CSV table of C-alpha atoms and ligand atoms in Angstrom, one decimal:
chain,number,residue,atom,x,y,z
A,1,MET,CA,-2.7,-25.3,82.9
A,2,ASN,CA,-6.5,-25.5,83.5
A,3,GLN,CA,-5.8,-25.0,87.2
A,4,TYR,CA,-4.3,-21.6,86.6
A,5,ILE,CA,-6.9,-20.6,84.3
A,6,GLU,CA,-9.7,-21.6,86.4
A,7,GLU,CA,-8.2,-19.8,89.5
A,8,THR,CA,-7.8,-16.6,87.5
A,9,LYS,CA,-11.3,-16.8,86.0
A,10,LYS,CA,-12.8,-17.4,89.5
A,11,GLY,CA,-10.8,-14.7,91.3
A,12,LEU,CA,-10.3,-11.8,89.0
A,13,VAL,CA,-12.8,-9.2,87.9
A,14,HIS,CA,-13.7,-10.1,84.4
A,15,THR,CA,-12.2,-7.2,82.4
A,16,TYR,CA,-10.0,-9.2,80.0
A,17,ASN,CA,-10.9,-12.0,77.7
A,18,ARG,CA,-7.6,-13.7,77.8
A,19,PHE,CA,-6.1,-16.2,75.3
A,20,PRO,CA,-6.1,-19.7,76.8
A,21,VAL,CA,-2.4,-20.0,77.4
A,22,VAL,CA,-0.5,-19.7,80.7
A,23,LEU,CA,3.0,-18.1,80.0
A,24,GLU,CA,5.5,-19.2,82.3
A,25,ARG,CA,9.0,-18.1,81.3
A,26,GLY,CA,10.8,-16.1,78.6
A,27,GLU,CA,14.0,-16.1,76.8
A,28,GLY,CA,15.1,-13.6,74.2
A,29,VAL,CA,12.1,-13.0,72.0
A,30,TYR,CA,10.4,-16.3,72.9
A,31,LEU,CA,7.9,-17.1,75.5
A,32,TYR,CA,7.2,-20.6,76.9
A,33,ASP,CA,3.8,-21.7,78.3
A,34,THR,CA,3.2,-24.2,81.2
A,35,ASP,CA,3.1,-27.1,78.7
A,36,GLY,CA,6.7,-26.0,77.4
A,37,LYS,CA,5.1,-24.8,74.0
A,38,LYS,CA,7.2,-22.1,72.5
A,39,TYR,CA,5.9,-18.8,71.2
A,40,LEU,CA,7.6,-16.2,69.1
A,41,ASP,CA,6.5,-12.9,70.8
A,42,PHE,CA,5.4,-10.1,68.6
A,43,ALA,CA,3.4,-8.4,71.4
A,44,ALA,CA,6.3,-7.7,74.0
A,45,GLY,CA,3.7,-7.4,76.8
A,46,ILE,CA,2.1,-4.6,74.8
A,47,ALA,CA,5.3,-2.8,73.9
A,48,VAL,CA,6.9,-3.2,77.2
A,49,CYS,CA,9.6,-5.8,76.9
A,50,GLY,CA,11.9,-3.8,74.6
A,51,LEU,CA,14.8,-5.9,75.8
A,52,GLY,CA,13.0,-9.1,75.5
A,53,TYR,CA,13.2,-11.7,78.1
A,54,GLY,CA,16.0,-12.8,80.4
A,55,ASN,CA,18.3,-10.1,79.8
A,56,GLN,CA,20.9,-11.0,82.4
A,57,GLU,CA,22.5,-7.6,82.9
A,58,LEU,CA,18.9,-6.2,83.7
A,59,ASN,CA,18.1,-9.1,85.9
A,60,GLU,CA,21.3,-8.8,87.9
A,61,ALA,CA,20.7,-5.0,88.5
A,62,LEU,CA,17.2,-5.7,89.6
A,63,LYS,CA,18.3,-8.6,91.9
A,64,ALA,CA,21.0,-6.5,93.4
A,65,GLN,CA,18.5,-3.6,94.1
A,66,ILE,CA,16.0,-6.1,95.7
A,67,ASP,CA,18.7,-7.2,98.1
A,68,CYS,CA,19.6,-3.6,98.8
A,69,LEU,CA,16.2,-1.8,99.1
A,70,THR,CA,13.0,-1.9,97.2
A,71,HIS,CA,10.9,0.9,98.8
A,72,THR,CA,11.4,4.0,100.8
A,73,SER,CA,8.6,6.4,99.9
A,74,ASN,CA,9.1,9.8,98.5
A,75,LEU,CA,9.8,11.4,101.9
A,76,TYR,CA,13.4,10.4,101.6
A,77,TYR,CA,16.1,10.5,98.8
A,78,ASN,CA,17.2,7.0,97.5
A,79,THR,CA,20.3,6.0,95.5
A,80,THR,CA,18.6,5.2,92.0
A,81,CYS,CA,15.8,7.9,91.6
A,82,GLY,CA,18.1,10.7,90.6
A,83,ARG,CA,20.1,8.5,88.2
A,84,ALA,CA,17.0,7.4,86.5
A,85,ALA,CA,15.7,11.0,86.1
A,86,THR,CA,19.2,12.0,84.7
A,87,ALA,CA,18.9,9.3,82.2
A,88,LEU,CA,15.3,10.2,81.1
A,89,ARG,CA,16.3,13.8,80.9
A,90,ARG,CA,19.2,13.0,78.7
A,91,ILE,CA,17.0,10.9,76.2
A,92,THR,CA,13.9,13.1,76.3
A,93,GLY,CA,15.6,16.5,76.2
A,94,MET,CA,13.0,17.4,79.1
A,95,ASP,CA,14.2,19.2,82.2
A,96,ARG,CA,12.2,17.6,85.0
A,97,VAL,CA,10.6,14.3,85.6
A,98,PHE,CA,7.9,12.8,87.8
A,99,PHE,CA,7.8,8.9,88.3
A,100,THR,CA,4.6,7.2,88.2
A,101,ASN,CA,3.6,3.3,88.5
A,102,SER,CA,1.8,3.2,85.2
A,103,GLY,CA,1.1,5.0,81.9
A,104,THR,CA,-2.5,6.2,83.1
A,105,GLU,CA,-1.0,7.9,86.1
A,106,ALA,CA,1.7,9.5,83.8
A,107,ILE,CA,-1.3,11.1,81.9
A,108,GLU,CA,-3.0,12.0,85.1
A,109,GLY,CA,0.1,14.0,86.2
A,110,ALA,CA,0.6,15.5,82.8
A,111,LEU,CA,-3.1,16.8,82.8
A,112,LYS,CA,-2.7,18.1,86.3
A,113,ALA,CA,0.6,19.8,85.5
A,114,ALA,CA,-1.0,21.6,82.6
A,115,ARG,CA,-4.0,22.7,84.6
A,116,LYS,CA,-1.7,24.0,87.3
A,117,TYR,CA,0.3,25.8,84.9
A,118,ALA,CA,-2.5,27.7,83.5
A,119,TRP,CA,-3.9,28.3,87.0
A,120,LYS,CA,-0.7,29.7,88.3
A,121,LYS,CA,-0.3,32.0,85.2
A,122,GLY,CA,-3.9,33.2,85.9
A,123,THR,CA,-4.9,32.5,82.3
A,124,GLY,CA,-8.3,31.0,83.3
A,125,ARG,CA,-7.6,28.2,80.8
A,126,TYR,CA,-8.7,24.7,81.8
A,127,GLU,CA,-9.8,22.9,78.5
A,128,PHE,CA,-8.0,20.1,76.8
A,129,ILE,CA,-8.2,19.2,73.2
A,130,ALA,CA,-7.5,15.5,72.5
A,131,MET,CA,-7.7,13.4,69.3
A,132,GLU,CA,-10.3,11.0,68.1
A,133,HIS,CA,-9.2,7.3,68.3
A,134,SER,CA,-6.5,8.2,70.8
A,135,PHE,CA,-5.7,6.1,73.7
A,136,HIS,CA,-4.5,7.5,77.0
A,137,GLY,CA,-5.3,5.0,79.9
A,138,ARG,CA,-8.2,3.9,82.1
A,139,SER,CA,-8.2,6.2,85.1
A,140,MET,CA,-10.9,8.9,85.1
A,141,GLY,CA,-8.6,11.8,83.7
A,142,ALA,CA,-7.0,9.7,81.2
A,143,VAL,CA,-10.4,8.1,79.9
A,144,SER,CA,-11.6,11.8,79.6
A,145,VAL,CA,-9.0,12.5,76.9
A,146,THR,CA,-9.3,9.1,75.2
A,147,GLY,CA,-10.9,9.4,71.9
A,148,SER,CA,-13.2,6.4,72.0
A,149,GLU,CA,-16.8,6.6,73.1
A,150,ALA,CA,-17.0,2.9,74.3
A,151,TYR,CA,-14.3,3.7,77.0
A,152,ARG,CA,-15.8,6.8,78.2
A,153,THR,CA,-19.6,6.5,78.1
A,154,PRO,CA,-20.1,4.2,81.0
A,155,PHE,CA,-17.9,6.4,83.3
A,156,GLU,CA,-19.6,9.7,82.6
A,157,PRO,CA,-19.6,12.5,83.9
A,158,LEU,CA,-15.9,12.6,83.2
A,159,ILE,CA,-13.6,15.6,83.8
A,160,SER,CA,-15.1,18.7,82.1
A,161,GLY,CA,-13.6,20.9,79.2
A,162,VAL,CA,-12.4,18.1,76.9
A,163,LYS,CA,-12.9,18.5,73.3
A,164,PHE,CA,-11.9,16.1,70.5
A,165,ALA,CA,-10.4,16.9,67.1
A,166,GLU,CA,-9.6,14.7,64.0
A,167,PHE,CA,-6.0,13.3,64.1
A,168,ASN,CA,-3.9,14.6,61.3
A,169,ASN,CA,-6.4,17.4,60.6
A,170,LEU,CA,-4.9,20.7,61.7
A,171,ASP,CA,-8.2,22.7,60.9
A,172,SER,CA,-10.2,20.4,62.9
A,173,VAL,CA,-7.8,21.1,66.0
A,174,LYS,CA,-7.9,24.9,65.3
A,175,ALA,CA,-11.8,24.8,65.2
A,176,GLN,CA,-11.7,23.5,68.9
A,177,VAL,CA,-9.3,26.1,70.2
A,178,THR,CA,-10.9,28.8,72.5
A,179,ASP,CA,-9.4,31.3,75.0
A,180,LYS,CA,-9.9,28.6,77.5
A,181,THR,CA,-7.6,26.0,76.0
A,182,CYS,CA,-4.8,25.0,78.2
A,183,GLY,CA,-3.3,21.8,76.6
A,184,ILE,CA,-3.4,19.7,73.4
A,185,ILE,CA,-2.8,16.1,73.9
A,186,LEU,CA,-1.8,13.5,71.4
A,187,GLU,CA,0.3,10.6,70.3
A,188,ALA,CA,2.8,11.1,67.5
A,189,LEU,CA,1.8,7.6,66.5
A,190,GLN,CA,-1.5,6.2,67.7
A,191,GLY,CA,-1.1,2.6,68.8
A,192,GLU,CA,-4.4,1.3,70.0
A,193,GLY,CA,-6.0,3.6,67.6
A,194,GLY,CA,-4.8,1.5,64.9
A,195,ILE,CA,-1.3,2.4,64.0
A,196,ASN,CA,-1.8,5.9,62.8
A,197,ARG,CA,1.3,8.2,62.4
A,198,ALA,CA,1.0,11.9,62.8
A,199,SER,CA,2.1,13.8,59.5
A,200,LYS,CA,5.0,16.1,59.8
A,201,GLU,CA,2.6,19.1,58.9
A,202,PHE,CA,0.3,18.1,61.6
A,203,MET,CA,2.9,17.9,64.3
A,204,GLU,CA,4.6,21.1,63.2
A,205,GLY,CA,1.2,22.7,63.1
A,206,ILE,CA,0.3,21.6,66.5
A,207,ARG,CA,3.5,23.0,67.8
A,208,LYS,CA,3.0,26.3,66.1
A,209,LEU,CA,-0.6,26.6,67.2
A,210,CYS,CA,0.4,26.0,70.8
A,211,ASP,CA,3.1,28.6,70.6
A,212,GLN,CA,0.9,31.3,69.1
A,213,GLU,CA,-2.1,30.6,71.5
A,214,GLY,CA,-0.1,29.9,74.8
A,215,ILE,CA,-1.3,26.3,74.9
A,216,LEU,CA,0.8,23.4,76.2
A,217,MET,CA,1.6,20.6,73.9
A,218,ILE,CA,1.4,17.2,75.6
A,219,CYS,CA,2.9,14.1,74.0
A,220,ASP,CA,1.8,10.6,75.0
A,221,GLU,CA,4.8,8.5,74.2
A,222,ILE,CA,3.7,5.6,76.5
A,223,GLN,CA,3.4,3.2,73.5
A,224,CYS,CA,5.3,4.8,70.6
A,225,GLY,CA,8.3,5.9,72.8
A,226,MET,CA,11.5,4.4,74.0
A,227,GLY,CA,13.0,3.3,70.6
A,228,ARG,CA,10.0,1.8,69.0
A,229,THR,CA,9.7,4.1,66.0
A,230,GLY,CA,13.6,4.2,65.5
A,231,GLU,CA,14.0,7.4,67.6
A,232,MET,CA,14.1,7.3,71.4
A,233,PHE,CA,10.7,9.0,71.3
A,234,ALA,CA,8.4,9.4,68.4
A,235,TRP,CA,8.2,13.2,68.5
A,236,GLN,CA,11.9,13.5,68.0
A,237,SER,CA,11.6,12.6,64.3
A,238,TYR,CA,9.5,15.6,63.8
A,239,GLY,CA,11.7,18.1,65.8
A,240,THR,CA,8.6,19.3,67.7
A,241,ARG,CA,9.5,19.3,71.5
A,242,PRO,CA,6.4,19.1,73.5
A,243,ASP,CA,6.0,21.0,76.8
A,244,ILE,CA,5.0,17.9,78.8
A,245,MET,CA,5.4,14.2,77.8
A,246,ALA,CA,4.2,11.0,79.2
A,247,MET,CA,6.2,7.8,79.1
A,248,ALA,CA,5.7,4.3,80.6
A,249,LYS,CA,5.6,0.7,79.1
A,250,ALA,CA,9.1,0.1,77.8
A,251,ILE,CA,11.0,2.5,80.1
A,252,GLY,CA,11.1,0.0,82.9
A,253,SER,CA,11.4,-3.3,80.7
A,254,GLY,CA,8.6,-5.0,82.5
A,255,LEU,CA,8.8,-3.4,86.0
A,256,PRO,CA,5.7,-1.2,86.5
A,257,VAL,CA,6.9,2.3,86.1
A,258,GLY,CA,5.9,5.5,84.1
A,259,ALA,CA,6.9,9.0,84.2
A,260,PHE,CA,5.9,12.4,83.0
A,261,ALA,CA,8.4,15.0,82.1
A,262,MET,CA,8.3,18.8,81.4
A,263,THR,CA,10.4,21.7,80.3
A,264,GLU,CA,11.9,24.0,82.9
A,265,GLU,CA,9.4,26.7,81.7
A,266,VAL,CA,6.4,24.6,82.7
A,267,ALA,CA,8.0,23.3,85.8
A,268,GLU,CA,8.6,26.9,87.2
A,269,TYR,CA,4.8,27.5,87.0
A,270,SER,CA,3.6,24.0,87.6
A,271,LEU,CA,3.4,21.4,90.4
A,272,GLU,CA,4.9,22.3,93.8
A,273,PRO,CA,5.1,20.5,97.1
A,274,GLY,CA,1.8,19.4,98.1
A,275,ASP,CA,0.1,19.6,94.6
A,276,HIS,CA,0.8,15.9,93.6
A,277,GLY,CA,2.4,12.8,94.9
A,278,THR,CA,2.7,9.0,94.9
A,279,THR,CA,3.6,6.4,97.5
A,280,TYR,CA,5.4,4.1,95.2
A,281,GLY,CA,6.4,6.3,92.2
A,282,GLY,CA,10.0,6.4,91.6
A,283,ASN,CA,10.8,3.8,94.1
A,284,PRO,CA,14.4,2.4,94.3
A,285,LEU,CA,13.5,-0.9,92.3
A,286,ALA,CA,11.6,0.8,89.6
A,287,CYS,CA,14.2,3.4,89.2
A,288,ALA,CA,16.9,0.9,89.1
A,289,ALA,CA,15.0,-0.7,86.2
A,290,VAL,CA,14.7,2.6,84.4
A,291,ALA,CA,18.4,3.6,84.9
A,292,LYS,CA,19.5,0.0,83.7
A,293,THR,CA,17.2,0.1,80.6
A,294,VAL,CA,18.4,3.5,79.5
A,295,GLU,CA,22.1,2.4,79.9
A,296,ILE,CA,21.6,-0.6,77.8
A,297,PHE,CA,19.6,1.2,75.1
A,298,GLU,CA,22.2,3.7,74.8
A,299,ARG,CA,25.3,1.3,75.0
A,300,GLU,CA,23.7,-1.2,72.5
A,301,ASP,CA,22.4,1.5,70.3
A,302,ILE,CA,19.0,-0.1,70.2
A,303,VAL,CA,17.6,2.8,68.2
A,304,ALA,CA,19.9,2.2,65.4
A,305,HIS,CA,19.0,-1.6,65.4
A,306,VAL,CA,15.2,-0.6,65.3
A,307,ARG,CA,15.8,1.5,62.2
A,308,GLU,CA,17.7,-1.2,60.5
A,309,ILE,CA,15.5,-4.1,61.4
A,310,GLY,CA,12.4,-2.2,61.1
A,311,ALA,CA,13.1,-1.4,57.5
A,312,TYR,CA,13.6,-5.1,56.9
A,313,LEU,CA,10.2,-5.9,58.7
A,314,LYS,CA,8.5,-3.3,56.5
A,315,GLU,CA,9.9,-4.9,53.4
A,316,ARG,CA,8.7,-8.3,54.4
A,317,LEU,CA,5.3,-6.8,55.2
A,318,LYS,CA,5.1,-5.3,51.8
A,319,GLU,CA,6.0,-8.7,50.2
A,320,LEU,CA,3.3,-10.2,52.2
A,321,ALA,CA,0.7,-7.7,51.2
A,322,ALA,CA,1.7,-8.2,47.6
A,323,GLU,CA,1.1,-11.9,47.6
A,324,SER,CA,-1.9,-12.2,50.1
A,325,ASP,CA,-5.5,-11.3,49.3
A,326,GLN,CA,-6.1,-10.8,52.9
A,327,VAL,CA,-4.1,-7.5,53.4
A,328,LEU,CA,-5.7,-4.2,52.8
A,329,GLU,CA,-2.7,-2.0,54.1
A,330,CYS,CA,0.5,-2.1,55.9
A,331,ARG,CA,1.4,0.9,58.0
A,332,GLY,CA,3.8,2.0,60.7
A,333,ILE,CA,7.4,2.6,61.4
A,334,GLY,CA,10.2,0.8,63.0
A,335,LEU,CA,8.9,-2.0,65.3
A,336,ILE,CA,5.5,-0.7,65.5
A,337,GLN,CA,3.6,-1.9,62.5
A,338,GLY,CA,0.0,-2.5,61.6
A,339,ILE,CA,-1.5,-4.7,59.0
A,340,LYS,CA,-5.1,-4.0,58.1
A,341,VAL,CA,-6.8,-7.2,57.0
A,342,LYS,CA,-10.0,-8.4,55.5
A,343,LYS,CA,-10.8,-11.4,57.7
A,344,PRO,CA,-11.9,-10.8,61.2
A,345,VAL,CA,-8.6,-10.1,63.0
A,346,GLY,CA,-9.5,-12.3,65.9
A,347,GLU,CA,-9.5,-15.4,63.8
A,348,ILE,CA,-6.0,-14.6,62.4
A,349,ILE,CA,-4.7,-14.0,65.9
A,350,ASN,CA,-6.1,-17.3,67.2
A,351,ARG,CA,-4.6,-19.3,64.4
A,352,ALA,CA,-1.4,-17.4,65.0
A,353,LEU,CA,-1.3,-18.5,68.6
A,354,GLU,CA,-1.9,-22.1,67.6
A,355,ARG,CA,1.1,-21.8,65.4
A,356,GLY,CA,3.2,-20.3,68.2
A,357,LEU,CA,3.1,-16.6,67.3
A,358,LEU,CA,1.9,-13.9,69.6
A,359,ILE,CA,0.3,-11.1,67.8
A,360,ILE,CA,-2.5,-8.5,69.0
A,361,SER,CA,-5.0,-6.3,67.4
A,362,ALA,CA,-5.7,-2.7,67.2
A,363,ARG,CA,-8.8,-0.7,66.1
A,364,ASP,CA,-10.1,-1.2,62.4
A,365,ASN,CA,-9.2,-4.8,61.9
A,366,VAL,CA,-5.6,-4.0,62.3
A,367,ILE,CA,-2.9,-6.6,63.4
A,368,ARG,CA,-0.5,-5.0,65.4
A,369,LEU,CA,3.2,-6.0,65.5
A,370,LEU,CA,5.2,-4.9,68.6
A,371,PRO,CA,8.2,-7.3,68.9
A,372,PRO,CA,10.9,-6.9,71.5
A,373,LEU,CA,13.4,-4.4,70.0
A,374,ILE,CA,16.2,-6.9,70.0
A,375,ILE,CA,14.4,-9.0,67.3
A,376,GLU,CA,16.6,-10.3,64.4
A,377,LYS,CA,16.0,-11.0,60.7
A,378,GLU,CA,15.7,-14.7,61.2
A,379,GLN,CA,12.7,-14.2,63.6
A,380,ILE,CA,11.1,-11.7,61.4
A,381,ASP,CA,11.2,-14.3,58.5
A,382,GLU,CA,9.9,-16.9,61.1
A,383,MET,CA,7.0,-14.5,61.9
A,384,ILE,CA,6.1,-14.0,58.3
A,385,GLU,CA,5.9,-17.7,57.7
A,386,LYS,CA,3.8,-18.2,60.7
A,387,LEU,CA,1.5,-15.3,59.7
A,388,LYS,CA,1.0,-16.6,56.2
A,389,TRP,CA,0.0,-19.9,57.7
A,390,ALA,CA,-2.6,-18.2,59.9
A,391,PHE,CA,-3.9,-16.2,57.0
A,392,ASN,CA,-4.5,-19.3,55.0
A,393,GLN,CA,-6.5,-21.3,57.5
B,401,LIG,C1,-0.8,1.7,77.4
B,401,LIG,C2,-1.1,3.1,77.1
B,401,LIG,C3,-1.5,4.0,78.1
B,401,LIG,C4,-1.9,3.5,79.5
B,401,LIG,O1,-0.8,2.9,80.3
B,401,LIG,P1,-1.1,1.9,81.5
B,401,LIG,O2,0.2,1.6,81.9
B,401,LIG,O3,-1.8,0.7,80.9
B,401,LIG,O4,-1.9,2.6,82.3
B,401,LIG,C5,-1.6,5.4,77.9
B,401,LIG,N1,-1.4,5.8,76.5
B,401,LIG,C6,-0.9,5.0,75.5
B,401,LIG,C7,-0.6,5.5,74.2
B,401,LIG,C8,-0.8,3.6,75.8
B,401,LIG,O5,-0.4,2.9,74.8
């Protein structure tokens, strides 16, 4: 195990303080390290592995695609890209999709699409309003709209024309609107920001504001999307369709793939040949993963499972909160839940790791629970027991 750790430490730019485990294989909702120690996974590779590990149907589809063709570039058509787009259009209700390799690139594309729309319409609009405590990724455009100074400051000057408003405070957003505003970007449920759900009034208010002022509503569904809240995408529970949305993480079940999608109305005035591109984006392998992931989600009705099991998780967390003096608040929905704790969250996470439970943190001393969406009741019980142990150390 040490050999892998040493080699990684020596060779990689030190941007992550990693936990001292080397994960080697996975099965269902469990991961195993190189010593054979078993971990119950409540992180899912940061909300990526919705179907857990070792899904044979998915693996067979990927293996078959590898044997067929993995890459072609976007200069030619391939056999999986259209199918993946059709699948995403069906579950998002959006009209047109652009595939990327990551979440941050999906955000870059969404921002460019919004700027191009304003440019083509000749409105002179270019400003974005983003939310405090939001997280949209690490590339320059995505960092520019990320509501955390620590992530932005070392990289300034960033893209110009970005203003921040308070999440769930419509007046605060309205105060930032000018005749130059081209887009409002937000997560219906902030993940990194500490598991904060948008209120119904806020989402509806943003939609209305955008319609009144001619602003595009951009939803970042990278973390809260793809079934995790008990809807395919979190905005769907509000009935407030965005004009542009970004996806990634769970849509490829572990293959690096993201996408941004838009309505036909936006597409008509937005990106055209030559405006945007990607060498890998939408390659046959990534799109095979997206198409198969959506197929399994729909056939197995993963969303219904998340609603049912998410309610059980919530119930167990409430019990835990009632009996533990460590818990300040439980918040979240479905299988994206946060537990705000008194003790430094890092200590609890380390104790949980010892006990064979993988959990991660979010802002504000929040433990973030993001299990694979296929989790069952017994495994939630197992998590609660391990977490109680970690609390009491
Ligand atoms: C993870 C995340 C991103 C960035 O995605 P990457 O694939 O890491 O670039 C953007 N927005 C949200 C809400 C995320 O959770």
